[in-house]
Short mmCIF file of C-alpha atoms in Angstrom, two decimals:
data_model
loop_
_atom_site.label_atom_id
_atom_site.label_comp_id
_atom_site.label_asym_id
_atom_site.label_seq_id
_atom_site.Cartn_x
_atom_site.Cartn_y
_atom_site.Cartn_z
CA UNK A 1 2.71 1.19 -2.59
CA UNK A 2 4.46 0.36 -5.78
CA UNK A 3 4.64 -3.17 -6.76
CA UNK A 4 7.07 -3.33 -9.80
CA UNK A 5 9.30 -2.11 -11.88
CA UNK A 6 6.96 -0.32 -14.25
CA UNK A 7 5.09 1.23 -11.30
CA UNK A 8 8.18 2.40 -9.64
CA UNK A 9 9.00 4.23 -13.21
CA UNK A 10 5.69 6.08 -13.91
CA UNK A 11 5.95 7.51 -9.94
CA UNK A 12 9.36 8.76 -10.49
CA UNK A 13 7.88 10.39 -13.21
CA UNK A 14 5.39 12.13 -11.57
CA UNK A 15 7.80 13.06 -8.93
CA UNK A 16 9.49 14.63 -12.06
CA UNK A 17 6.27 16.55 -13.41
CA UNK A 18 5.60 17.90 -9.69
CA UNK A 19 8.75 19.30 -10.05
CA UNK A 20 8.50 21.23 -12.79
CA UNK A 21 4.72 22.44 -11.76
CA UNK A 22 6.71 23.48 -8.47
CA UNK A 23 9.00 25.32 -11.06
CA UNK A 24 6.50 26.95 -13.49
CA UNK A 25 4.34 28.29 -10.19
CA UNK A 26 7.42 29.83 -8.93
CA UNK A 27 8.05 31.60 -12.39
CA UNK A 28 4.24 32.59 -12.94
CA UNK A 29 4.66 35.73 -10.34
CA UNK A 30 1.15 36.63 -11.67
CA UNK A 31 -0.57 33.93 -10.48
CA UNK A 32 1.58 34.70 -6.75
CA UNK A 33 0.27 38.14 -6.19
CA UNK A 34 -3.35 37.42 -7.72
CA UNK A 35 -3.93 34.72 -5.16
CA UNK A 36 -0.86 34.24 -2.86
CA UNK A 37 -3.11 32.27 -0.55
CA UNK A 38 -4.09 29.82 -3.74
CA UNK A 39 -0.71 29.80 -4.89
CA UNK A 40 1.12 28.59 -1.46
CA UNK A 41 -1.34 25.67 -1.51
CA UNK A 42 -0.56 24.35 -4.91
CA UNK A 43 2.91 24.67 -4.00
CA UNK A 44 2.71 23.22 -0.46
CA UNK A 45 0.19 20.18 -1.88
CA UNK A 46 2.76 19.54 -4.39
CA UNK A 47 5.74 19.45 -1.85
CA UNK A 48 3.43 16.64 0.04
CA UNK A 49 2.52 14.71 -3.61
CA UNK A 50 6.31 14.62 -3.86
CA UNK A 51 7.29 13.52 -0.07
CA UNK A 52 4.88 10.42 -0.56
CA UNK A 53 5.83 9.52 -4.10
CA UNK A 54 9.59 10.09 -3.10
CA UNK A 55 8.41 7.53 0.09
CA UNK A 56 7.16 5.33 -2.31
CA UNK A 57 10.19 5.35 -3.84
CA UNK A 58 12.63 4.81 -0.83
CA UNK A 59 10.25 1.83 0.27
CA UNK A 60 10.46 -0.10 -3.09
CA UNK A 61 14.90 0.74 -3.29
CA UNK A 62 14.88 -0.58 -0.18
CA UNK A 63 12.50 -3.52 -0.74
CA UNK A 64 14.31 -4.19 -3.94
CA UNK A 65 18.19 -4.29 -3.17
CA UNK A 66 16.87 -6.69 0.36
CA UNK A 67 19.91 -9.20 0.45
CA UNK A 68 17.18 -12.08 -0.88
CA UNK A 69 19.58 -14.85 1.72
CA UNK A 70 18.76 -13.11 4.73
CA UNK A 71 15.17 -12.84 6.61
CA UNK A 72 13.42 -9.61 6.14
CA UNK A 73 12.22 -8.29 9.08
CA UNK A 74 8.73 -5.87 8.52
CA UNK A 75 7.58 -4.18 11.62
CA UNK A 76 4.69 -2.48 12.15
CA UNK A 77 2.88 -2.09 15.72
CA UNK A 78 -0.60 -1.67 14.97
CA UNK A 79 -1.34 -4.13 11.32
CA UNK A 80 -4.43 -4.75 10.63
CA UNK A 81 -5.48 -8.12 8.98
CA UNK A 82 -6.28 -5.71 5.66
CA UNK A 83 -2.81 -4.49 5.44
CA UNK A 84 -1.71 -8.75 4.92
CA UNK A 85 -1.82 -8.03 1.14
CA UNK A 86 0.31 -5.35 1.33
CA UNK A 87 2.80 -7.53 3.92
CA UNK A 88 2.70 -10.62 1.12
CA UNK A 89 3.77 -7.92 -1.83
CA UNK A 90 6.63 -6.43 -0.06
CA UNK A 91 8.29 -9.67 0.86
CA UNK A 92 7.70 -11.37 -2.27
CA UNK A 93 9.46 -8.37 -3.86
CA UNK A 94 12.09 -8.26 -1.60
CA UNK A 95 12.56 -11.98 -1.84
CA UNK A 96 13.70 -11.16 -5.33
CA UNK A 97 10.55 -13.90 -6.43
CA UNK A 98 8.61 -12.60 -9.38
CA UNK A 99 4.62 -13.07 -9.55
CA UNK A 100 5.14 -16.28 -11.80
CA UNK A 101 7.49 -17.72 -9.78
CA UNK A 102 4.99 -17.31 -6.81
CA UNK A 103 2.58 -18.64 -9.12
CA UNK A 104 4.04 -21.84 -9.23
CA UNK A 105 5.32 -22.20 -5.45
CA UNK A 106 1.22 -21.85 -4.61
CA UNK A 107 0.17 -23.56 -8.04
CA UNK A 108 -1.98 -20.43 -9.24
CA UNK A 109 -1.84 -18.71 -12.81
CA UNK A 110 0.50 -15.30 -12.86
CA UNK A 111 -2.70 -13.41 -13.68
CA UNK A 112 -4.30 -14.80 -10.29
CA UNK A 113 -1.38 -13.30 -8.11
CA UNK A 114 -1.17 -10.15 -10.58
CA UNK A 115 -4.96 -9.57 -9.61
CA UNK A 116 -4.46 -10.59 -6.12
CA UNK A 117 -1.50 -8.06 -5.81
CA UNK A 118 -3.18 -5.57 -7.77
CA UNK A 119 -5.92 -5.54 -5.06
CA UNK A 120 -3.80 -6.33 -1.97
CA UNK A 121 -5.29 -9.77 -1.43
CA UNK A 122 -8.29 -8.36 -0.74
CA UNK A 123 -10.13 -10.77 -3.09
CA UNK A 124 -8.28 -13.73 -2.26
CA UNK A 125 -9.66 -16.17 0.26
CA UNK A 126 -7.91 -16.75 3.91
CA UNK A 127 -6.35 -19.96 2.68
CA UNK A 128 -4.70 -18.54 -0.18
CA UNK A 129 -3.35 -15.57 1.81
CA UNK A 130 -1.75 -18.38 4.39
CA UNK A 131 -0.66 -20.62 1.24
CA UNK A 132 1.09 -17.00 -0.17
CA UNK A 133 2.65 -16.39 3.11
CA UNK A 134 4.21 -19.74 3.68
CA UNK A 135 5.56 -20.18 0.33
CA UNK A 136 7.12 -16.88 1.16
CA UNK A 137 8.39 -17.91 4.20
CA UNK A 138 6.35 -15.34 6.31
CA UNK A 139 5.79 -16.16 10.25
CA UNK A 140 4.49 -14.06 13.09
CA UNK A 141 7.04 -13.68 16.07
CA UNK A 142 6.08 -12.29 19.11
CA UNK A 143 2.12 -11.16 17.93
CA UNK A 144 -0.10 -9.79 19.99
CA UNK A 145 -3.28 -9.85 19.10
CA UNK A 146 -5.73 -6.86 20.23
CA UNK A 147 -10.07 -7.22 19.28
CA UNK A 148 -11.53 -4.05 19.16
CA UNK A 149 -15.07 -3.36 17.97
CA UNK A 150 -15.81 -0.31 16.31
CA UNK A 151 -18.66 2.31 17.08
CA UNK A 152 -20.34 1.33 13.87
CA UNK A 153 -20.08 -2.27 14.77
CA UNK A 154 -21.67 -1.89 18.04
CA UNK A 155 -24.48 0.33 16.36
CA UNK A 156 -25.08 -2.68 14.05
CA UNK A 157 -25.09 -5.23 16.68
CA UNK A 158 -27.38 -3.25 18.59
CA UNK A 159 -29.97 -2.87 15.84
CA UNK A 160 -29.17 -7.04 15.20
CA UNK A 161 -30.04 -7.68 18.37
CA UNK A 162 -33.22 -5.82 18.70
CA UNK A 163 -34.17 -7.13 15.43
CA UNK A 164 -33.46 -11.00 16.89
CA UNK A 165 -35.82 -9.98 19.70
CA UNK A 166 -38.75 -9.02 17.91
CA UNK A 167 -38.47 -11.98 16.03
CA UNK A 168 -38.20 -14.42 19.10
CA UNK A 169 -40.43 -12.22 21.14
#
């Protein structure tokens, strides 16, 4: 996800330099009948480097021109509580607010949120995330919340439980 301005420059950069690899490999005819099998999946990994940066891009134009007045609606059937970071970022951005000005609505330092937007929240603690969210004006409408426990989970819990027993046993 790109997260400012310099970010969104240095990927439509590289959407640029795929470009021109796509170019040169279509030139280098050598390279095509040495190992045409090789060759299509350069070209065909590039085409799918470009489709996501190009993504990227779309998200962040989109993000960016958001009419800051009116509410910004972000859908998304199946989020996670990990993908919250990423939820916080694109409204703040599409709020028009910049990271100092969030800084002060949730009294932090601009480094703080930098760092916390750098890694998605992910080292921020729950109250923070619901101070971030509030100051941006985030709410939940119509959630539905769905547990699931994962294999690896009920592996663990399985071993924690046995383990418990022996103890108490």
């Amino acid at each position: 996800m790109i997260k400012n301005g310099h970010q969104y420059q240095v990927t439509k950069s590289w959407v640029e330099k795929f470009q021109q690899a796509i170019i040169n490999l279509y030139q280098n005819e050598e390279k095509k009948e040495k190992d045409p099998t090789g060759w299509k999946l350069i070209i065909d990994s590039y085409f799918s480097q470009i489709k996501n940066l190009l993504d990227e891009i779309s998200e962040y134009d989109y993000l960016a021109s958001h009419n800051s007045e009116k509410p910004l609606i972000l859908s998304n059937n199946n989020i996670s509580f990990s993908e919250l970071g990423e939820v916080l970022v694109k409204v703040r951005i599409a709020k028009q607010i910049t990271q100092k000005e969030l800084a002060i609505l949730v009294d932090l330092s601009e480094e703080k949120i930098q760092e916390y937007e750098q890694k998605d929240y992910q080292n921020a603690r729950f109250d923070t995330v619901i101070e971030v969210a509030e100051a941006l004006g985030i709410k939940l409408q119509h959630c539905v919340f769905v547990a699931e426990t994962s294999n690896f989970v009920n592996e663990e819990l399985v071993k924690i439980r046995q383990a418990i027993s022996k103890i108490k046993g």
